[in-house]
Short mmCIF file of C-alpha atoms in Angstrom, two decimals:
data_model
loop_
_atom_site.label_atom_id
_atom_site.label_comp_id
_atom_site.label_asym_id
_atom_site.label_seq_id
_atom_site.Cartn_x
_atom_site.Cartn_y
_atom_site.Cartn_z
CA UNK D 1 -149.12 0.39 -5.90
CA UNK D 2 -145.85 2.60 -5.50
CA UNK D 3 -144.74 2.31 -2.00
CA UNK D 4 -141.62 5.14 -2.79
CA UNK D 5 -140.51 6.41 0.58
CA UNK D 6 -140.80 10.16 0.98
CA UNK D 7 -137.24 11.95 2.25
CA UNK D 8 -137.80 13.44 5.98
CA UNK D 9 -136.70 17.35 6.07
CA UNK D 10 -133.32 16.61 7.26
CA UNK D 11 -132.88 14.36 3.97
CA UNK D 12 -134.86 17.23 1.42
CA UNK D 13 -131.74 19.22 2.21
CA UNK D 14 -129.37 16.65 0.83
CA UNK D 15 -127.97 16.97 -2.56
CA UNK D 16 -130.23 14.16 -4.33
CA UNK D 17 -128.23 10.84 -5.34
CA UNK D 18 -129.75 8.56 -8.04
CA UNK D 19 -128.43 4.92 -7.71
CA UNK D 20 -130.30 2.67 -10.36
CA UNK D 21 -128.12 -0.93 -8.69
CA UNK D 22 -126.65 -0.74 -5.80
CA UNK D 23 -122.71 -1.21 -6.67
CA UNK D 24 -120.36 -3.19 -3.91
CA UNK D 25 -119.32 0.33 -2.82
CA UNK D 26 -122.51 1.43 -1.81
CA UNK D 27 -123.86 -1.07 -0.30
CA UNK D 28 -120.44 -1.81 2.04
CA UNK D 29 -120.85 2.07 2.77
CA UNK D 30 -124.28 2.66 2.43
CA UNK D 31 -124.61 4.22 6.00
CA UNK D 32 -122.32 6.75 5.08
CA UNK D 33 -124.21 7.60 1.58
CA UNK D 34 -127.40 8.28 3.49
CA UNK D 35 -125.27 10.77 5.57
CA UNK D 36 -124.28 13.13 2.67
CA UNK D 37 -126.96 12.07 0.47
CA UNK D 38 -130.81 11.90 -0.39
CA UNK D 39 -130.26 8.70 -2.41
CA UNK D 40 -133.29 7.76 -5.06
CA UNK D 41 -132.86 4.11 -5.09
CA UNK D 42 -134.57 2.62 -8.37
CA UNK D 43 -133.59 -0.89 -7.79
CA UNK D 44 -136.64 -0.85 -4.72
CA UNK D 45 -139.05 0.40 -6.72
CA UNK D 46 -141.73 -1.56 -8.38
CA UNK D 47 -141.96 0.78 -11.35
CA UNK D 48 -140.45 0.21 -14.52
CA UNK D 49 -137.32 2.33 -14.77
CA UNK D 50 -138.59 5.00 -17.14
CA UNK D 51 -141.77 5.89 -15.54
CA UNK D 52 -139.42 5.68 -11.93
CA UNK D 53 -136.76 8.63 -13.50
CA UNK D 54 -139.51 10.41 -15.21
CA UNK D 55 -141.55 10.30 -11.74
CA UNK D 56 -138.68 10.93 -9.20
CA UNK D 57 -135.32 12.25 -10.85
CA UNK D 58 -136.29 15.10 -12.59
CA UNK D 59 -133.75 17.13 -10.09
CA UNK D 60 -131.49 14.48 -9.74
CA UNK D 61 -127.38 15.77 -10.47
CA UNK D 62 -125.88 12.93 -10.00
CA UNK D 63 -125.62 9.78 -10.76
CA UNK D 64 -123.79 6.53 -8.89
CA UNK D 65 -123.14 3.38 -11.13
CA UNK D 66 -121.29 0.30 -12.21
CA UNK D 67 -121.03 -2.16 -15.03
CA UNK D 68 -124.33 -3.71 -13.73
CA UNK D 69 -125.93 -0.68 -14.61
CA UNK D 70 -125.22 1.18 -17.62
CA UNK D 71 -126.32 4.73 -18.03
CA UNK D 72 -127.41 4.60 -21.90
CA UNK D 73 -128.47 7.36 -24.18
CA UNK D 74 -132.15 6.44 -23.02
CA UNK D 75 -131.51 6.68 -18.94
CA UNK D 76 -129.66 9.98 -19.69
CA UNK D 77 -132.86 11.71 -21.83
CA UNK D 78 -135.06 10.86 -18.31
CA UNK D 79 -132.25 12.60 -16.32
CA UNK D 80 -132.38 16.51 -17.50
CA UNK D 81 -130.96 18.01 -14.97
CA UNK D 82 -128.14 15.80 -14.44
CA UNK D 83 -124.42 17.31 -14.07
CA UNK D 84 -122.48 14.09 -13.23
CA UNK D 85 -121.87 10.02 -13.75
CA UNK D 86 -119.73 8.58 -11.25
CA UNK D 87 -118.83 5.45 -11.88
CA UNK D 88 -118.10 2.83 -8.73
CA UNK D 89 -115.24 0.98 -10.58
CA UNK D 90 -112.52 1.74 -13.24
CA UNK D 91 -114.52 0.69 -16.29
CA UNK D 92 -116.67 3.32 -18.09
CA UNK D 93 -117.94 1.24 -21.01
CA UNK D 94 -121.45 1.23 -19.47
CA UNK D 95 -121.67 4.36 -19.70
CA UNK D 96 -122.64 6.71 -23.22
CA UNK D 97 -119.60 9.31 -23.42
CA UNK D 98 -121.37 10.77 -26.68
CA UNK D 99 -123.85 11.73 -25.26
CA UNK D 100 -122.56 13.02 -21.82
CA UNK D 101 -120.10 15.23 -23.92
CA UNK D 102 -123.37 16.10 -25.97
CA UNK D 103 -124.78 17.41 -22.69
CA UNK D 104 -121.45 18.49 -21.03
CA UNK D 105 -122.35 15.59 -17.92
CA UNK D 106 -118.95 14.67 -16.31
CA UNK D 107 -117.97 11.50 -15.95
CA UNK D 108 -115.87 10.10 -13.66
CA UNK D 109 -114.72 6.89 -12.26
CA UNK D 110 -112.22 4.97 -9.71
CA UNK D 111 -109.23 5.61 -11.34
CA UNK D 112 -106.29 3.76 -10.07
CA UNK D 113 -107.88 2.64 -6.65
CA UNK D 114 -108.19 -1.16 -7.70
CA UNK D 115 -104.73 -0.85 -10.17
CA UNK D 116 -102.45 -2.37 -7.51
CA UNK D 117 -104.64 -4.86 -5.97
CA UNK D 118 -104.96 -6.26 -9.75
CA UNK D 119 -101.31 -6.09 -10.24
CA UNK D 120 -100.78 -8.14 -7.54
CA UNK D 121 -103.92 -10.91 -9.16
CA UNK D 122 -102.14 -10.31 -12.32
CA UNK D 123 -98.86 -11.41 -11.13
CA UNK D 124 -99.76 -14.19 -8.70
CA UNK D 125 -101.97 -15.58 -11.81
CA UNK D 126 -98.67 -16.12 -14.06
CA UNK D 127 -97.13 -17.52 -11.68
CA UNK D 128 -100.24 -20.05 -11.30
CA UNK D 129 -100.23 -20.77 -14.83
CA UNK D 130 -96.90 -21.22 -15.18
CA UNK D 131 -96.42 -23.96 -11.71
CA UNK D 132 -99.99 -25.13 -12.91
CA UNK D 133 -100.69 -24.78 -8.94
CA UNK D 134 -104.51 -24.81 -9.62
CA UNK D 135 -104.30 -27.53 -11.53
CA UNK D 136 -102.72 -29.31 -9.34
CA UNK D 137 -105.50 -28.73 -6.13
CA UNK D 138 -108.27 -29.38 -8.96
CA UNK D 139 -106.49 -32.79 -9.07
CA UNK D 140 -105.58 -33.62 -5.22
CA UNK D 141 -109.47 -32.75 -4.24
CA UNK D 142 -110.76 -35.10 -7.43
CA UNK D 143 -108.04 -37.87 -5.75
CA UNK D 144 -107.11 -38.35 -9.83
CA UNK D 145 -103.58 -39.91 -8.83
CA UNK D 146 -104.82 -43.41 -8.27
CA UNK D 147 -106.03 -43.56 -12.27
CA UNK D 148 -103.89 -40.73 -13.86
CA UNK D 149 -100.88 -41.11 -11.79
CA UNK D 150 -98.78 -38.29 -10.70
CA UNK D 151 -99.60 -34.96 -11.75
CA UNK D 152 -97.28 -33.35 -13.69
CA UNK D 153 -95.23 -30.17 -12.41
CA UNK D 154 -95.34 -26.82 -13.92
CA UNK D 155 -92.27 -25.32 -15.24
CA UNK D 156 -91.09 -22.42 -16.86
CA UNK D 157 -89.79 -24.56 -20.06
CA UNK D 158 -93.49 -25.40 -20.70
CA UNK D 159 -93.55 -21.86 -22.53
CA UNK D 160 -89.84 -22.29 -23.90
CA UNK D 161 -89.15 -21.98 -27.67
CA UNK D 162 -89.64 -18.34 -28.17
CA UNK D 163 -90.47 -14.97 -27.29
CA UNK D 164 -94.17 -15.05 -26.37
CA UNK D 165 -96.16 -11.82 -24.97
CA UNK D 166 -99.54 -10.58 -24.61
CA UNK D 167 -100.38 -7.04 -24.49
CA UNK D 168 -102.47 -4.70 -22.28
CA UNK D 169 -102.83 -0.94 -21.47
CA UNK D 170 -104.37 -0.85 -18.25
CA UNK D 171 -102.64 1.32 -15.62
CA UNK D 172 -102.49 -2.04 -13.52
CA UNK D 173 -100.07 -3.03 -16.20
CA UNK D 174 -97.63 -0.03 -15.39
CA UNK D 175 -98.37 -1.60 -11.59
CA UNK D 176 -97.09 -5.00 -12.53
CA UNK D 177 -94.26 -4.12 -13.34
CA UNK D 178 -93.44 -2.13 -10.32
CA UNK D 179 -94.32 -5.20 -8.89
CA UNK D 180 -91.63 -6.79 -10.34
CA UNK D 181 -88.76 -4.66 -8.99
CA UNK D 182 -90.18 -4.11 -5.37
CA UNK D 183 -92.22 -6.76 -3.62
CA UNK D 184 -92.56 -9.24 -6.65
CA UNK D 185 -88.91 -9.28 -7.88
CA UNK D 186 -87.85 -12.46 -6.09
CA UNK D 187 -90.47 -14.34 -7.48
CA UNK D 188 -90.90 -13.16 -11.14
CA UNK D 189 -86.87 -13.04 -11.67
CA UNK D 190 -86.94 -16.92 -9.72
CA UNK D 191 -89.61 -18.26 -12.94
CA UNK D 192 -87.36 -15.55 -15.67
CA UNK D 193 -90.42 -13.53 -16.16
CA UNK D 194 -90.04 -9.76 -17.16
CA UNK D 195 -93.16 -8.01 -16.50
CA UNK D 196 -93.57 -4.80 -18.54
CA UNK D 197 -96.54 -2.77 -19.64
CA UNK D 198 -97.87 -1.06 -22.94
CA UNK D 199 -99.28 2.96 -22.76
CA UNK D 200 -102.54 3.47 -24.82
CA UNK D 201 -100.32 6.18 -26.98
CA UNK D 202 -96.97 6.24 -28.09
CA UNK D 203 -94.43 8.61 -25.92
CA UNK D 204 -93.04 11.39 -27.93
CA UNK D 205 -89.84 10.87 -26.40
CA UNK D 206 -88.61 7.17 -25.90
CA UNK D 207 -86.85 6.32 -22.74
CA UNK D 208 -84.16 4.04 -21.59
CA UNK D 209 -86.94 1.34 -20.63
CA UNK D 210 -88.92 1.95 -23.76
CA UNK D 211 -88.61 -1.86 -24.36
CA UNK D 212 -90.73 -2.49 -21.42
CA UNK D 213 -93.62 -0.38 -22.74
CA UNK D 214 -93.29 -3.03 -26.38
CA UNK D 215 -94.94 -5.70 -24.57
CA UNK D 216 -96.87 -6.15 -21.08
CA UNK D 217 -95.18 -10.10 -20.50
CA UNK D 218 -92.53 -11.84 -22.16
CA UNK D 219 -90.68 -15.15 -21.05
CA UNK D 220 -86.84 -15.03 -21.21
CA UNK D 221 -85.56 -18.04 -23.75
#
């Protein structure tokens, strides 16, 4: 039997917020949700997900989601009065831009919110991989050095012997490499390593630093 809790007045006169998982943002703020929002939470309800939308979200506008729950073409054709996707992180490939353009739904997402905190992963990983640092705790907690001897260092000559890169087009990789002239510049210019970042589109005018926009890493020889 459906046990769906009914909103109390106070609640009927909040804008109506369909969540079908509850992302990390929600539930670390879900007391202030509940404050601005009448939130129709499918993820407590016993009811398959298309009889739940067709039974409760008929009015529902909006929409909060993440990667865990994408809103396909299927979701969207339960949801006809819907007028927005909001998406809880800076991916949108969960969600079906065809047909939210079909039925003029906006969709947005995080934007940049995360892009420094990944810049900061993404340059703290190279170094990582580079000094094998990892590696090395993996083989101090296994106690490996009384069979396989001492562990060998990590050094920037392991990826000598040519230019090698790898490209991305995230705005975190415009980050990085602001992270390499401000707080990360001791460390990155220490190991040789020019951080630089690729656009998804070419710039109609190329700028002095246009060769940082050819390739997102690249070791020095």
């Amino acid at each position: 039997m459906e046990h769906h809790r009914h909103p109390t007045p106070q609640e009927q006169e909040f804008p109506q917020l369909l969540v079908l998982r509850p992302p990390v943002v929600f539930t670390a703020f879900h007391h202030l949700f509940i404050a601005k929002f009448q939130v129709l939470k499918a993820y407590e309800s016993p009811l398959p997900i298309d009889l739940f939308l067709t039974t409760y979200a008929q009015s529902v506008r909006a929409v909060l989601c993440a990667g865990s729950s994408p809103i396909t073409a299927n979701v969207l054709s339960h949801l006809p009065s819907l007028q927005v996707v909001v998406s809880a992180s800076a991916g949108i490939n969960h969600i079906d831009f065809p047909e939210c353009r079909r039925r003029d739904i906006s969709v947005a997402n995080a934007g940049t919110i995360f892009s420094e905190d990944v810049a900061d992963v993404a340059v703290v990983l190279l170094i990582d991989v580079l000094r094998k640092i990892t590696g090395g705790d993996r083989f101090v907690r296994r106690r490996d050095w009384p069979s396989h001897g001492n562990y060998p260092l990590g050094s920037k000559t392991d990826l000598a012997g040519g230019r090698k890169s790898t490209v991305a087009v995230a705005r975190s990789s415009q980050i990085c490499c602001g992270r390499r002239r401000k707080r990360m510049r001791k460390a990155t210019e220490y190991e040789g390593l020019m951080v630089a970042w690729q656009r998804r589109s070419r710039r109609r005018r190329r700028s002095r630093d246009a060769t940082e926009e050819e390739a997102t890493v690249a070791w020095r020889r």
